[in-house]
Structures are given as C-alpha cells and as structure tokens.
Amino acid sequence: MSSELIQFKVTAPSNIALVKYWGKFGRQYPMNPSISMTLKNCVTEMSFKVDRNKKEKGITNFLFENQASPKFEKRLNDFLKSIEDLYPLGKELNLEIKSQNSFPHSAGIASSASAMAAFAAGLVHIESSLKNNIDKIDLQRVSELARIASGSACRSMIPNYAIWGETKMDIGSNEHGVSFENIHENFKSMNDSILIVSSEEKSVSSSLGHQLMHGHAFREARIEQAHENMRNMINAIATGDYDQFGEVLENDALTLHALMMTSYPSFILLKPNSLAIIEKIRILRNEHKIPMYFTIDAGPNIHLLYPDSIKDKATKFIEQDLMPFCTNVIHDRIGNGVSIINE
Ligand code: DP6
C-alpha cells in the first residue's frame, strides 16, 4: 500500500437538460433518456487531501464554503459506502474535502450535479494517481460513479452535449453519460442566461418527483414522448435547426411541469413571474425572428438559451424586458466539463 498524500483540486460544472430525466428505477437508472448541455461558469470547485495512513476512514472535516456541513459530509460518506462494490478503494481512504460553488446557493441552480460530478472525478483521479496514470481521466468511470450519487450529475463531466439513457437510436447507455459529438456550427456557441425568479427552497425535491412518476397516469406516454423528443433534439443539434430545437426544448420543459402538476400529490413550481417571462420570450422571438428559447428545471427559474450570433440582442432583451420579472440573472454558456489541477 502506498503512503503518499495526494492533493488536488477538481472543478466540475452544472448542466442544463434539454430533454429531461424524470423518473428512475433500480440503481439510479433513468426511466427515459435525456440530453443536456454542459455549462461553463456554474461550477463546483472541490479540493481534496487524501491520506491512506490515517486511522479514521471516509470523509472527515468536510467544509462547504469554509463552513462545516455535517449533512453534506454524511451524504458523501453514505454514497462512498453505497459504491463499495464499484470503488473498494474508498474503504482505505481518509478524505479532507473543501467545496465551494461559483454560483450562489440562493440561485436555485441544482448544485448536486456539479458537486457529485466533482466528487466522482476526485475518486477516479485518486485511483489513477495511485496507479501513476494521471494523463487522462476515465470520464466513463467518473460518470458511472456520479450517476449513482445523483442522476443528472452523470452528464456534467462531459464537454458540450451529453446523452444519458438508452435511446431507440444507436447512442446512449443507462450506466453513464456519453458525449454527443455531431454538433452543427449553430449549436457550438450556445448561451444559457438563467433568469432567477425566486431563490426560495424548492417545495418538492427531485427525488420525490422521480418517485411520483411510478404510478403516474401519463408515465407510458411520457416515456414514449421523451424518446421522440430525443430523436428530434439530436436531429436539431446535428443539422443546426433552431426551430426544431426550440420546439422540442420548450415542449419537454413544459411536460416536466405538467407531470408535476398532475401527480398525486400535485406540485406547481412555476411562479406568476415564470409565466410572464415565458410569454415575453415567445412574443420577442416572434416579433424579432430570433432563435431564443426557454427551458425550466424543477423550480421556477427560466433558462434562456440562444447562440452567440444573437448575443447582443438577447442581452438587451434580458435587461429591458425580462429583468423586471427577475431577482437576478446568471449568464452561462456551453462548457468543457470537468478539470483537475494537481497541487
Ligand atoms: C429536472 O439528478 O437531481 O433536473 O437522481 O434523484 O439526484 P437524483 O435527481 P436529479 O434530477 C434532475 C431532474 C431534472 C432534469 C434533468 O436534469 O435531466
């Protein structure tokens, strides 16, 4: 057993789903396939100090934004235990971890995707360091571990666009995310401006939402529709078709909310200002004939997606027409996935 102390830092981004993962089975496998765009600015930065000689094993002294967070420390320790079959090395390690996000917690952006992607990348990097093989990180292994921690996290380490889940096409796996590389020029420079409507805690956790899909009256129809939306989204990104992209993007986001509204119990996460923004985006798009579209995660905030070619116009619309309905806006764009800095 080697005795070295390994120290390094990982940054991992969040991602925005274009076709949403909603519903799961077994060891966190998705009920339907999803595709996401990896972000660049909304990242978790996690620094690791790894010691194999310390008696105490597992994650100790976990700090989130320089403060102890026993709740998240427990979540990481539980996760590490749950993957002992896949990552037996975990039993031998003492990990001191400091984590911070580039985006405010109150922004309502799911931080578990970036945090769990960062943690999984850290685990894989430790394994590689002990084998003296750190030239290239095994993204498939990172993704597989991250999936078990949080489904959407398994797409975050992959640059640009990531697919997760078996599709009816020749791409995708339930085990891990895969890169979608057939990207038309039109989709290589996408922006995601996150319009913050409310930063209150969510009234429904994603975990509960996923569970409610099991007995949902629209379950089968949703699975069918997600496959169709995947086919069309992939086609739109490959051929550069903004109209098709926007149609599928908005349909899938509104479906997610329709599913939540029609589950038992029912949840309405959209706020009046979310609807006001949606309406305004559609009016501006039609008036100005520009490719800018919305998507929404399990919360009230609106993600506005548009290419660099209309960035000046979109920025002006955000400031003049959309900001009156928001408390804040975070400008993000398509990004490169995970990175590791040895210290
Ligand atoms: C609406 O990945 O947060 O963002 O697997 O239980 O951790 P767990 O759920 P999570 O669900 C994300 C759902 C979503 C859609 C998506 O990102 O695909």
mmCIF file of C-alpha atoms and ligand atoms in Angstrom:
data_model
loop_
_atom_site.group_PDB
_atom_site.id
_atom_site.type_symbol
_atom_site.label_atom_id
_atom_site.label_comp_id
_atom_site.label_asym_id
_atom_site.label_seq_id
_atom_site.Cartn_x
_atom_site.Cartn_y
_atom_site.Cartn_z
ATOM 1 C CA MET A 1 0.000 0.000 0.000
ATOM 2 C CA SER A 2 1.481 3.364 -0.931
ATOM 3 C CA SER A 3 1.694 6.000 1.757
ATOM 4 C CA GLU A 4 1.671 9.208 -0.233
ATOM 5 C CA LEU A 5 -0.538 12.132 0.497
ATOM 6 C CA ILE A 6 -2.417 13.158 -2.623
ATOM 7 C CA GLN A 7 -3.661 16.714 -3.008
ATOM 8 C CA PHE A 8 -5.554 18.154 -5.941
ATOM 9 C CA LYS A 9 -8.470 20.291 -6.961
ATOM 10 C CA VAL A 10 -11.392 19.414 -9.230
ATOM 11 C CA THR A 11 -13.786 21.773 -10.935
ATOM 12 C CA ALA A 12 -16.998 20.356 -12.319
ATOM 13 C CA PRO A 13 -19.860 22.274 -13.903
ATOM 14 C CA SER A 14 -23.598 22.048 -13.647
ATOM 15 C CA ASN A 15 -25.595 21.095 -16.743
ATOM 16 C CA ILE A 16 -28.957 22.023 -18.169
ATOM 17 C CA ALA A 17 -31.147 19.230 -19.518
ATOM 18 C CA LEU A 18 -32.676 19.855 -22.953
ATOM 19 C CA VAL A 19 -34.729 16.654 -22.738
ATOM 20 C CA LYS A 20 -35.310 15.917 -19.065
ATOM 21 C CA TYR A 21 -34.596 12.876 -16.929
ATOM 22 C CA TRP A 22 -37.715 12.373 -14.807
ATOM 23 C CA GLY A 23 -38.358 9.037 -13.150
ATOM 24 C CA LYS A 24 -35.865 6.302 -12.294
ATOM 25 C CA PHE A 25 -35.548 2.627 -11.372
ATOM 26 C CA GLY A 26 -33.057 0.218 -9.808
ATOM 27 C CA ARG A 27 -29.623 1.601 -9.075
ATOM 28 C CA GLN A 28 -30.497 5.077 -10.292
ATOM 29 C CA TYR A 29 -31.162 4.154 -13.892
ATOM 30 C CA PRO A 30 -33.270 6.645 -15.849
ATOM 31 C CA MET A 31 -36.839 5.849 -16.834
ATOM 32 C CA ASN A 32 -36.245 7.759 -20.069
ATOM 33 C CA PRO A 33 -33.204 9.042 -21.977
ATOM 34 C CA SER A 34 -32.057 12.650 -21.578
ATOM 35 C CA ILE A 35 -29.679 15.081 -23.258
ATOM 36 C CA SER A 36 -28.054 18.096 -21.656
ATOM 37 C CA MET A 37 -25.742 20.987 -22.354
ATOM 38 C CA THR A 38 -22.762 21.223 -20.040
ATOM 39 C CA LEU A 39 -22.300 24.674 -18.514
ATOM 40 C CA LYS A 40 -19.100 26.638 -18.038
ATOM 41 C CA ASN A 41 -19.440 29.203 -15.263
ATOM 42 C CA CYS A 42 -21.701 27.473 -12.743
ATOM 43 C CA VAL A 43 -19.135 25.139 -11.227
ATOM 44 C CA THR A 44 -18.254 23.369 -8.011
ATOM 45 C CA GLU A 45 -14.623 23.621 -7.030
ATOM 46 C CA MET A 46 -13.588 20.798 -4.723
ATOM 47 C CA SER A 47 -10.167 20.393 -3.175
ATOM 48 C CA PHE A 48 -9.068 17.004 -1.918
ATOM 49 C CA LYS A 49 -6.449 15.983 0.624
ATOM 50 C CA VAL A 50 -6.177 12.204 0.567
ATOM 51 C CA ASP A 51 -4.391 10.153 3.201
ATOM 52 C CA ARG A 52 -4.305 6.355 3.245
ATOM 53 C CA ASN A 53 -2.490 6.117 6.548
ATOM 54 C CA LYS A 54 -4.933 7.916 8.789
ATOM 55 C CA LYS A 55 -6.858 5.578 11.027
ATOM 56 C CA GLU A 56 -10.090 7.384 10.513
ATOM 57 C CA LYS A 57 -11.580 6.481 7.129
ATOM 58 C CA GLY A 58 -14.089 8.237 4.939
ATOM 59 C CA ILE A 59 -14.689 11.957 4.565
ATOM 60 C CA THR A 60 -13.759 13.979 7.624
ATOM 61 C CA ASN A 61 -13.762 17.733 8.202
ATOM 62 C CA PHE A 62 -15.850 18.461 5.130
ATOM 63 C CA LEU A 63 -16.137 22.195 4.508
ATOM 64 C CA PHE A 64 -18.687 23.824 2.230
ATOM 65 C CA GLU A 65 -17.837 27.475 1.549
ATOM 66 C CA ASN A 66 -15.455 27.319 4.522
ATOM 67 C CA GLN A 67 -18.089 26.086 6.953
ATOM 68 C CA ALA A 68 -18.630 22.617 8.351
ATOM 69 C CA SER A 69 -21.558 20.860 6.682
ATOM 70 C CA PRO A 70 -22.302 17.602 8.538
ATOM 71 C CA LYS A 71 -25.345 16.999 6.345
ATOM 72 C CA PHE A 72 -23.421 17.006 3.078
ATOM 73 C CA GLU A 73 -20.496 15.160 4.692
ATOM 74 C CA LYS A 74 -22.938 12.395 5.632
ATOM 75 C CA ARG A 75 -24.363 12.342 2.114
ATOM 76 C CA LEU A 76 -20.860 11.866 0.677
ATOM 77 C CA ASN A 77 -19.981 9.186 3.240
ATOM 78 C CA ASP A 78 -23.236 7.323 2.569
ATOM 79 C CA PHE A 79 -22.540 7.492 -1.148
ATOM 80 C CA LEU A 80 -18.988 6.207 -0.697
ATOM 81 C CA LYS A 81 -20.364 3.255 1.306
ATOM 82 C CA SER A 82 -23.018 2.577 -1.319
ATOM 83 C CA ILE A 83 -20.381 2.171 -4.055
ATOM 84 C CA GLU A 84 -18.020 -0.126 -2.133
ATOM 85 C CA ASP A 85 -18.577 -2.845 -4.740
ATOM 86 C CA LEU A 86 -17.532 -0.500 -7.563
ATOM 87 C CA TYR A 87 -14.953 1.521 -5.650
ATOM 88 C CA PRO A 88 -13.430 -0.672 -2.924
ATOM 89 C CA LEU A 89 -10.528 1.763 -2.556
ATOM 90 C CA GLY A 90 -12.974 4.056 -0.741
ATOM 91 C CA LYS A 91 -12.683 1.892 2.380
ATOM 92 C CA GLU A 92 -8.967 2.694 2.663
ATOM 93 C CA LEU A 93 -9.069 6.447 2.281
ATOM 94 C CA ASN A 94 -9.286 9.406 4.554
ATOM 95 C CA LEU A 95 -10.536 12.397 2.581
ATOM 96 C CA GLU A 96 -10.491 16.002 3.671
ATOM 97 C CA ILE A 97 -12.632 17.944 1.266
ATOM 98 C CA LYS A 98 -13.327 21.634 0.811
ATOM 99 C CA SER A 99 -16.045 22.535 -1.624
ATOM 100 C CA GLN A 100 -17.401 25.771 -2.988
ATOM 101 C CA ASN A 101 -19.743 26.810 -5.748
ATOM 102 C CA SER A 102 -19.194 29.661 -8.179
ATOM 103 C CA PHE A 103 -22.921 30.390 -8.073
ATOM 104 C CA PRO A 104 -24.935 31.483 -5.042
ATOM 105 C CA HIS A 105 -26.878 28.733 -3.272
ATOM 106 C CA SER A 106 -29.885 31.008 -3.421
ATOM 107 C CA ALA A 107 -29.753 30.950 -7.236
ATOM 108 C CA GLY A 108 -31.880 27.825 -7.167
ATOM 109 C CA ILE A 109 -29.495 26.031 -9.534
ATOM 110 C CA ALA A 110 -29.182 22.352 -8.714
ATOM 111 C CA SER A 111 -25.791 22.106 -7.104
ATOM 112 C CA SER A 112 -25.855 18.341 -6.670
ATOM 113 C CA ALA A 113 -24.965 17.761 -10.331
ATOM 114 C CA SER A 114 -21.750 19.786 -10.170
ATOM 115 C CA ALA A 115 -20.855 18.663 -6.638
ATOM 116 C CA MET A 116 -21.364 14.964 -7.305
ATOM 117 C CA ALA A 117 -19.566 15.188 -10.653
ATOM 118 C CA ALA A 118 -16.638 16.832 -8.846
ATOM 119 C CA PHE A 119 -16.631 14.206 -6.094
ATOM 120 C CA ALA A 120 -16.768 11.307 -8.565
ATOM 121 C CA ALA A 121 -13.977 12.856 -10.644
ATOM 122 C CA GLY A 122 -11.934 13.173 -7.447
ATOM 123 C CA LEU A 123 -12.448 9.494 -6.623
ATOM 124 C CA VAL A 124 -11.360 8.399 -10.088
ATOM 125 C CA HIS A 125 -8.358 10.721 -10.001
ATOM 126 C CA ILE A 126 -7.210 9.194 -6.694
ATOM 127 C CA GLU A 127 -7.394 5.733 -8.248
ATOM 128 C CA SER A 128 -5.376 6.902 -11.265
ATOM 129 C CA SER A 129 -2.806 8.717 -9.102
ATOM 130 C CA LEU A 130 -2.147 5.552 -7.126
ATOM 131 C CA LYS A 131 -1.510 3.748 -10.411
ATOM 132 C CA ASN A 132 0.650 6.655 -11.627
ATOM 133 C CA ASN A 133 -1.645 7.063 -14.553
ATOM 134 C CA ILE A 134 -2.998 10.596 -14.466
ATOM 135 C CA ASP A 135 -2.609 11.651 -18.083
ATOM 136 C CA LYS A 136 -6.224 11.251 -18.988
ATOM 137 C CA ILE A 137 -9.201 10.856 -16.684
ATOM 138 C CA ASP A 138 -11.587 7.989 -17.413
ATOM 139 C CA LEU A 139 -14.767 10.018 -17.949
ATOM 140 C CA GLN A 140 -16.929 6.951 -18.346
ATOM 141 C CA ARG A 141 -15.955 5.742 -14.892
ATOM 142 C CA VAL A 142 -16.451 9.231 -13.438
ATOM 143 C CA SER A 143 -19.900 9.343 -14.994
ATOM 144 C CA GLU A 144 -20.881 5.892 -13.782
ATOM 145 C CA LEU A 145 -19.977 6.720 -10.187
ATOM 146 C CA ALA A 146 -21.586 10.176 -10.374
ATOM 147 C CA ARG A 147 -24.822 8.638 -11.686
ATOM 148 C CA ILE A 148 -25.233 6.643 -8.503
ATOM 149 C CA ALA A 149 -24.812 9.818 -6.424
ATOM 150 C CA SER A 150 -27.240 11.912 -8.475
ATOM 151 C CA GLY A 151 -28.650 11.007 -11.871
ATOM 152 C CA SER A 152 -28.177 14.346 -13.598
ATOM 153 C CA ALA A 153 -24.564 14.513 -12.311
ATOM 154 C CA CYS A 154 -23.548 11.769 -14.756
ATOM 155 C CA ARG A 155 -23.785 14.247 -17.657
ATOM 156 C CA SER A 156 -21.753 17.082 -16.096
ATOM 157 C CA MET A 157 -18.200 15.848 -16.774
ATOM 158 C CA ILE A 158 -18.779 15.520 -20.499
ATOM 159 C CA PRO A 159 -17.943 18.521 -22.717
ATOM 160 C CA ASN A 160 -20.674 20.292 -24.722
ATOM 161 C CA TYR A 161 -23.640 17.904 -25.031
ATOM 162 C CA ALA A 162 -24.183 14.661 -23.097
ATOM 163 C CA ILE A 163 -26.719 11.879 -23.531
ATOM 164 C CA TRP A 164 -27.732 9.578 -20.704
ATOM 165 C CA GLY A 165 -30.032 6.585 -21.025
ATOM 166 C CA GLU A 166 -30.780 4.030 -23.680
ATOM 167 C CA THR A 167 -32.348 5.559 -26.764
ATOM 168 C CA LYS A 168 -34.034 3.958 -29.750
ATOM 169 C CA MET A 169 -31.095 5.157 -31.812
ATOM 170 C CA ASP A 170 -27.543 3.968 -31.897
ATOM 171 C CA ILE A 171 -26.405 6.014 -28.884
ATOM 172 C CA GLY A 172 -26.779 6.153 -25.102
ATOM 173 C CA SER A 173 -26.346 3.954 -22.040
ATOM 174 C CA ASN A 174 -28.227 3.674 -18.770
ATOM 175 C CA GLU A 175 -24.923 3.212 -16.922
ATOM 176 C CA HIS A 176 -23.225 6.500 -17.785
ATOM 177 C CA GLY A 177 -23.382 9.632 -19.890
ATOM 178 C CA VAL A 178 -21.935 9.686 -23.397
ATOM 179 C CA SER A 179 -20.727 12.599 -25.455
ATOM 180 C CA PHE A 180 -22.875 13.749 -28.382
ATOM 181 C CA GLU A 181 -20.385 14.960 -30.932
ATOM 182 C CA ASN A 182 -22.296 15.531 -34.132
ATOM 183 C CA ILE A 183 -22.799 19.227 -33.391
ATOM 184 C CA HIS A 184 -23.734 21.677 -36.132
ATOM 185 C CA GLU A 185 -21.879 25.029 -36.114
ATOM 186 C CA ASN A 186 -25.132 26.719 -34.948
ATOM 187 C CA PHE A 187 -25.016 24.878 -31.637
ATOM 188 C CA LYS A 188 -21.327 25.208 -30.797
ATOM 189 C CA SER A 189 -21.659 28.572 -29.087
ATOM 190 C CA MET A 190 -24.848 28.391 -27.049
ATOM 191 C CA ASN A 191 -25.569 30.652 -24.095
ATOM 192 C CA ASP A 192 -27.740 29.898 -21.085
ATOM 193 C CA SER A 193 -28.858 33.009 -19.215
ATOM 194 C CA ILE A 194 -30.530 31.847 -16.031
ATOM 195 C CA LEU A 195 -33.330 34.196 -15.075
ATOM 196 C CA ILE A 196 -33.805 33.907 -11.336
ATOM 197 C CA VAL A 197 -37.453 34.336 -10.446
ATOM 198 C CA SER A 198 -37.242 33.087 -6.906
ATOM 199 C CA SER A 199 -34.462 31.721 -4.768
ATOM 200 C CA GLU A 200 -36.727 30.117 -2.176
ATOM 201 C CA GLU A 201 -36.126 26.459 -1.313
ATOM 202 C CA LYS A 202 -37.965 24.119 -3.672
ATOM 203 C CA SER A 203 -41.262 22.816 -2.341
ATOM 204 C CA VAL A 204 -40.654 19.390 -3.900
ATOM 205 C CA SER A 205 -37.356 17.538 -4.086
ATOM 206 C CA SER A 206 -36.331 15.933 -7.352
ATOM 207 C CA SER A 207 -36.195 12.596 -5.505
ATOM 208 C CA LEU A 208 -39.886 12.804 -4.655
ATOM 209 C CA GLY A 209 -40.704 13.964 -8.181
ATOM 210 C CA HIS A 210 -38.885 10.950 -9.659
ATOM 211 C CA GLN A 211 -40.789 8.639 -7.307
ATOM 212 C CA LEU A 212 -44.139 10.065 -8.276
ATOM 213 C CA MET A 213 -43.560 9.012 -11.881
ATOM 214 C CA HIS A 214 -44.038 5.358 -10.904
ATOM 215 C CA GLY A 215 -47.775 5.465 -10.537
ATOM 216 C CA HIS A 216 -48.272 8.450 -12.826
ATOM 217 C CA ALA A 217 -51.203 8.287 -15.231
ATOM 218 C CA PHE A 218 -49.020 9.707 -18.037
ATOM 219 C CA ARG A 219 -45.974 7.517 -17.366
ATOM 220 C CA GLU A 220 -46.028 5.465 -20.568
ATOM 221 C CA ALA A 221 -46.914 8.469 -22.696
ATOM 222 C CA ARG A 222 -44.026 10.414 -21.160
ATOM 223 C CA ILE A 223 -41.522 7.657 -21.896
ATOM 224 C CA GLU A 224 -42.735 7.496 -25.478
ATOM 225 C CA GLN A 225 -42.589 11.287 -25.826
ATOM 226 C CA ALA A 226 -39.088 11.510 -24.313
ATOM 227 C CA HIS A 227 -37.815 9.061 -26.957
ATOM 228 C CA GLU A 228 -39.434 11.134 -29.676
ATOM 229 C CA ASN A 229 -38.040 14.361 -28.193
ATOM 230 C CA MET A 230 -34.564 12.806 -28.036
ATOM 231 C CA ARG A 231 -34.739 11.869 -31.705
ATOM 232 C CA ASN A 232 -35.812 15.366 -32.683
ATOM 233 C CA MET A 233 -33.402 17.174 -30.349
ATOM 234 C CA ILE A 234 -30.457 15.167 -31.650
ATOM 235 C CA ASN A 235 -31.548 15.873 -35.199
ATOM 236 C CA ALA A 236 -31.871 19.604 -34.460
ATOM 237 C CA ILE A 237 -28.379 19.838 -32.935
ATOM 238 C CA ALA A 238 -26.834 17.793 -35.749
ATOM 239 C CA THR A 239 -28.489 19.745 -38.561
ATOM 240 C CA GLY A 240 -28.449 23.213 -36.980
ATOM 241 C CA ASP A 241 -32.241 23.527 -36.932
ATOM 242 C CA TYR A 242 -33.087 26.210 -34.367
ATOM 243 C CA ASP A 243 -36.864 25.924 -34.877
ATOM 244 C CA GLN A 244 -36.878 22.226 -34.148
ATOM 245 C CA PHE A 245 -34.521 22.716 -31.188
ATOM 246 C CA GLY A 246 -36.772 25.369 -29.648
ATOM 247 C CA GLU A 247 -39.960 23.435 -30.207
ATOM 248 C CA VAL A 248 -38.619 20.312 -28.509
ATOM 249 C CA LEU A 249 -36.825 22.233 -25.756
ATOM 250 C CA GLU A 250 -39.945 24.104 -24.651
ATOM 251 C CA ASN A 251 -42.198 21.084 -25.068
ATOM 252 C CA ASP A 252 -40.003 18.966 -22.825
ATOM 253 C CA ALA A 253 -39.673 21.628 -20.111
ATOM 254 C CA LEU A 254 -43.426 22.245 -20.027
ATOM 255 C CA THR A 255 -44.033 18.488 -19.958
ATOM 256 C CA LEU A 256 -41.844 18.197 -16.847
ATOM 257 C CA HIS A 257 -44.011 20.790 -15.111
ATOM 258 C CA ALA A 258 -47.237 19.265 -16.426
ATOM 259 C CA LEU A 259 -46.145 15.924 -14.944
ATOM 260 C CA MET A 260 -45.534 17.569 -11.574
ATOM 261 C CA MET A 261 -48.860 19.401 -11.691
ATOM 262 C CA THR A 262 -50.748 16.203 -12.479
ATOM 263 C CA SER A 263 -49.096 13.856 -9.984
ATOM 264 C CA TYR A 264 -50.608 12.876 -6.621
ATOM 265 C CA PRO A 265 -49.722 14.928 -4.632
ATOM 266 C CA SER A 266 -49.577 17.726 -7.169
ATOM 267 C CA PHE A 267 -46.904 20.435 -7.294
ATOM 268 C CA ILE A 268 -46.852 23.776 -9.028
ATOM 269 C CA LEU A 269 -43.301 25.110 -9.024
ATOM 270 C CA LEU A 270 -43.803 27.861 -11.581
ATOM 271 C CA LYS A 271 -44.459 31.340 -10.217
ATOM 272 C CA PRO A 272 -46.508 34.077 -11.871
ATOM 273 C CA ASN A 273 -43.255 35.698 -12.999
ATOM 274 C CA SER A 274 -42.073 32.427 -14.580
ATOM 275 C CA LEU A 275 -45.165 32.520 -16.799
ATOM 276 C CA ALA A 276 -44.724 36.235 -17.508
ATOM 277 C CA ILE A 277 -41.158 35.547 -18.710
ATOM 278 C CA ILE A 278 -42.252 32.596 -20.879
ATOM 279 C CA GLU A 279 -44.899 34.753 -22.516
ATOM 280 C CA LYS A 280 -42.458 37.601 -23.094
ATOM 281 C CA ILE A 281 -39.820 35.287 -24.616
ATOM 282 C CA ARG A 282 -42.363 33.943 -27.098
ATOM 283 C CA ILE A 283 -43.524 37.451 -28.048
ATOM 284 C CA LEU A 284 -39.970 38.753 -28.519
ATOM 285 C CA ARG A 285 -38.992 35.675 -30.524
ATOM 286 C CA ASN A 286 -41.897 36.039 -32.907
ATOM 287 C CA GLU A 287 -41.545 39.807 -33.267
ATOM 288 C CA HIS A 288 -37.801 39.755 -33.887
ATOM 289 C CA LYS A 289 -37.498 36.348 -35.554
ATOM 290 C CA ILE A 290 -34.565 35.298 -33.389
ATOM 291 C CA PRO A 291 -33.555 31.885 -32.048
ATOM 292 C CA MET A 292 -34.011 32.243 -28.299
ATOM 293 C CA TYR A 293 -35.876 29.619 -26.339
ATOM 294 C CA PHE A 294 -36.561 28.653 -22.764
ATOM 295 C CA THR A 295 -36.200 25.595 -20.637
ATOM 296 C CA ILE A 296 -37.027 25.090 -16.956
ATOM 297 C CA ASP A 297 -35.745 22.624 -14.355
ATOM 298 C CA ALA A 298 -37.683 21.503 -11.290
ATOM 299 C CA GLY A 299 -38.074 25.052 -9.991
ATOM 300 C CA PRO A 300 -39.424 28.464 -11.010
ATOM 301 C CA ASN A 301 -36.324 29.854 -12.776
ATOM 302 C CA ILE A 302 -36.186 30.212 -16.538
ATOM 303 C CA HIS A 303 -33.136 29.266 -18.600
ATOM 304 C CA LEU A 304 -32.912 31.312 -21.789
ATOM 305 C CA LEU A 305 -30.899 29.542 -24.484
ATOM 306 C CA TYR A 306 -29.541 31.377 -27.530
ATOM 307 C CA PRO A 307 -26.471 31.304 -29.822
ATOM 308 C CA ASP A 308 -23.618 33.849 -29.804
ATOM 309 C CA SER A 309 -24.889 35.248 -33.104
ATOM 310 C CA ILE A 310 -27.765 36.999 -31.296
ATOM 311 C CA LYS A 311 -25.981 37.645 -28.008
ATOM 312 C CA ASP A 312 -26.195 41.456 -28.160
ATOM 313 C CA LYS A 313 -29.925 41.368 -28.889
ATOM 314 C CA ALA A 314 -30.632 38.755 -26.239
ATOM 315 C CA THR A 315 -28.666 40.697 -23.620
ATOM 316 C CA LYS A 316 -30.670 43.810 -24.441
ATOM 317 C CA PHE A 317 -33.974 41.910 -24.175
ATOM 318 C CA ILE A 318 -32.944 40.429 -20.863
ATOM 319 C CA GLU A 319 -32.070 43.812 -19.423
ATOM 320 C CA GLN A 320 -35.054 45.710 -20.805
ATOM 321 C CA ASP A 321 -37.873 43.190 -20.978
ATOM 322 C CA LEU A 322 -37.123 40.253 -18.688
ATOM 323 C CA MET A 323 -35.259 41.688 -15.702
ATOM 324 C CA PRO A 324 -38.412 43.375 -14.364
ATOM 325 C CA PHE A 325 -39.695 39.837 -13.573
ATOM 326 C CA CYS A 326 -36.448 38.556 -12.024
ATOM 327 C CA THR A 327 -34.407 38.998 -8.894
ATOM 328 C CA ASN A 328 -31.131 38.179 -10.633
ATOM 329 C CA VAL A 329 -29.634 36.757 -13.809
ATOM 330 C CA ILE A 330 -26.641 34.445 -14.193
ATOM 331 C CA HIS A 331 -25.020 34.334 -17.619
ATOM 332 C CA ASP A 332 -23.586 30.976 -18.502
ATOM 333 C CA ARG A 333 -22.671 29.145 -21.694
ATOM 334 C CA ILE A 334 -21.693 25.803 -23.167
ATOM 335 C CA GLY A 335 -18.626 24.355 -21.435
ATOM 336 C CA ASN A 336 -15.937 21.718 -21.351
ATOM 337 C CA GLY A 337 -16.772 19.502 -18.403
ATOM 338 C CA VAL A 338 -14.507 18.523 -15.571
ATOM 339 C CA SER A 339 -10.920 19.603 -14.947
ATOM 340 C CA ILE A 340 -8.273 18.551 -12.436
ATOM 341 C CA ILE A 341 -5.386 20.586 -11.088
ATOM 342 C CA ASN A 342 -2.656 18.771 -9.190
ATOM 343 C CA GLU A 343 -1.266 20.705 -6.258
HETATM 344 C C1 DP6 B 1 -35.438 18.107 -13.534
HETATM 345 O O1 DP6 B 1 -30.470 14.391 -10.840
HETATM 346 O O2 DP6 B 1 -31.475 15.988 -9.180
HETATM 347 O O3 DP6 B 1 -33.086 18.421 -13.344
HETATM 348 O O4 DP6 B 1 -31.033 11.404 -9.446
HETATM 349 O O5 DP6 B 1 -32.542 11.922 -7.517
HETATM 350 O O6 DP6 B 1 -30.309 13.077 -7.728
HETATM 351 P P1 DP6 B 1 -31.493 12.435 -8.452
HETATM 352 O O7 DP6 B 1 -32.233 13.593 -9.241
HETATM 353 P P2 DP6 B 1 -31.662 14.801 -10.068
HETATM 354 O O8 DP6 B 1 -32.879 15.088 -11.067
HETATM 355 C C2 DP6 B 1 -32.763 16.090 -12.019
HETATM 356 C C3 DP6 B 1 -34.021 16.279 -12.725
HETATM 357 C C4 DP6 B 1 -34.069 17.470 -13.665
HETATM 358 C C5 DP6 B 1 -33.926 17.022 -15.111
HETATM 359 C C6 DP6 B 1 -32.543 16.677 -15.603
HETATM 360 O O9 DP6 B 1 -31.548 17.255 -15.135
HETATM 361 O O10 DP6 B 1 -32.475 15.827 -16.509
#
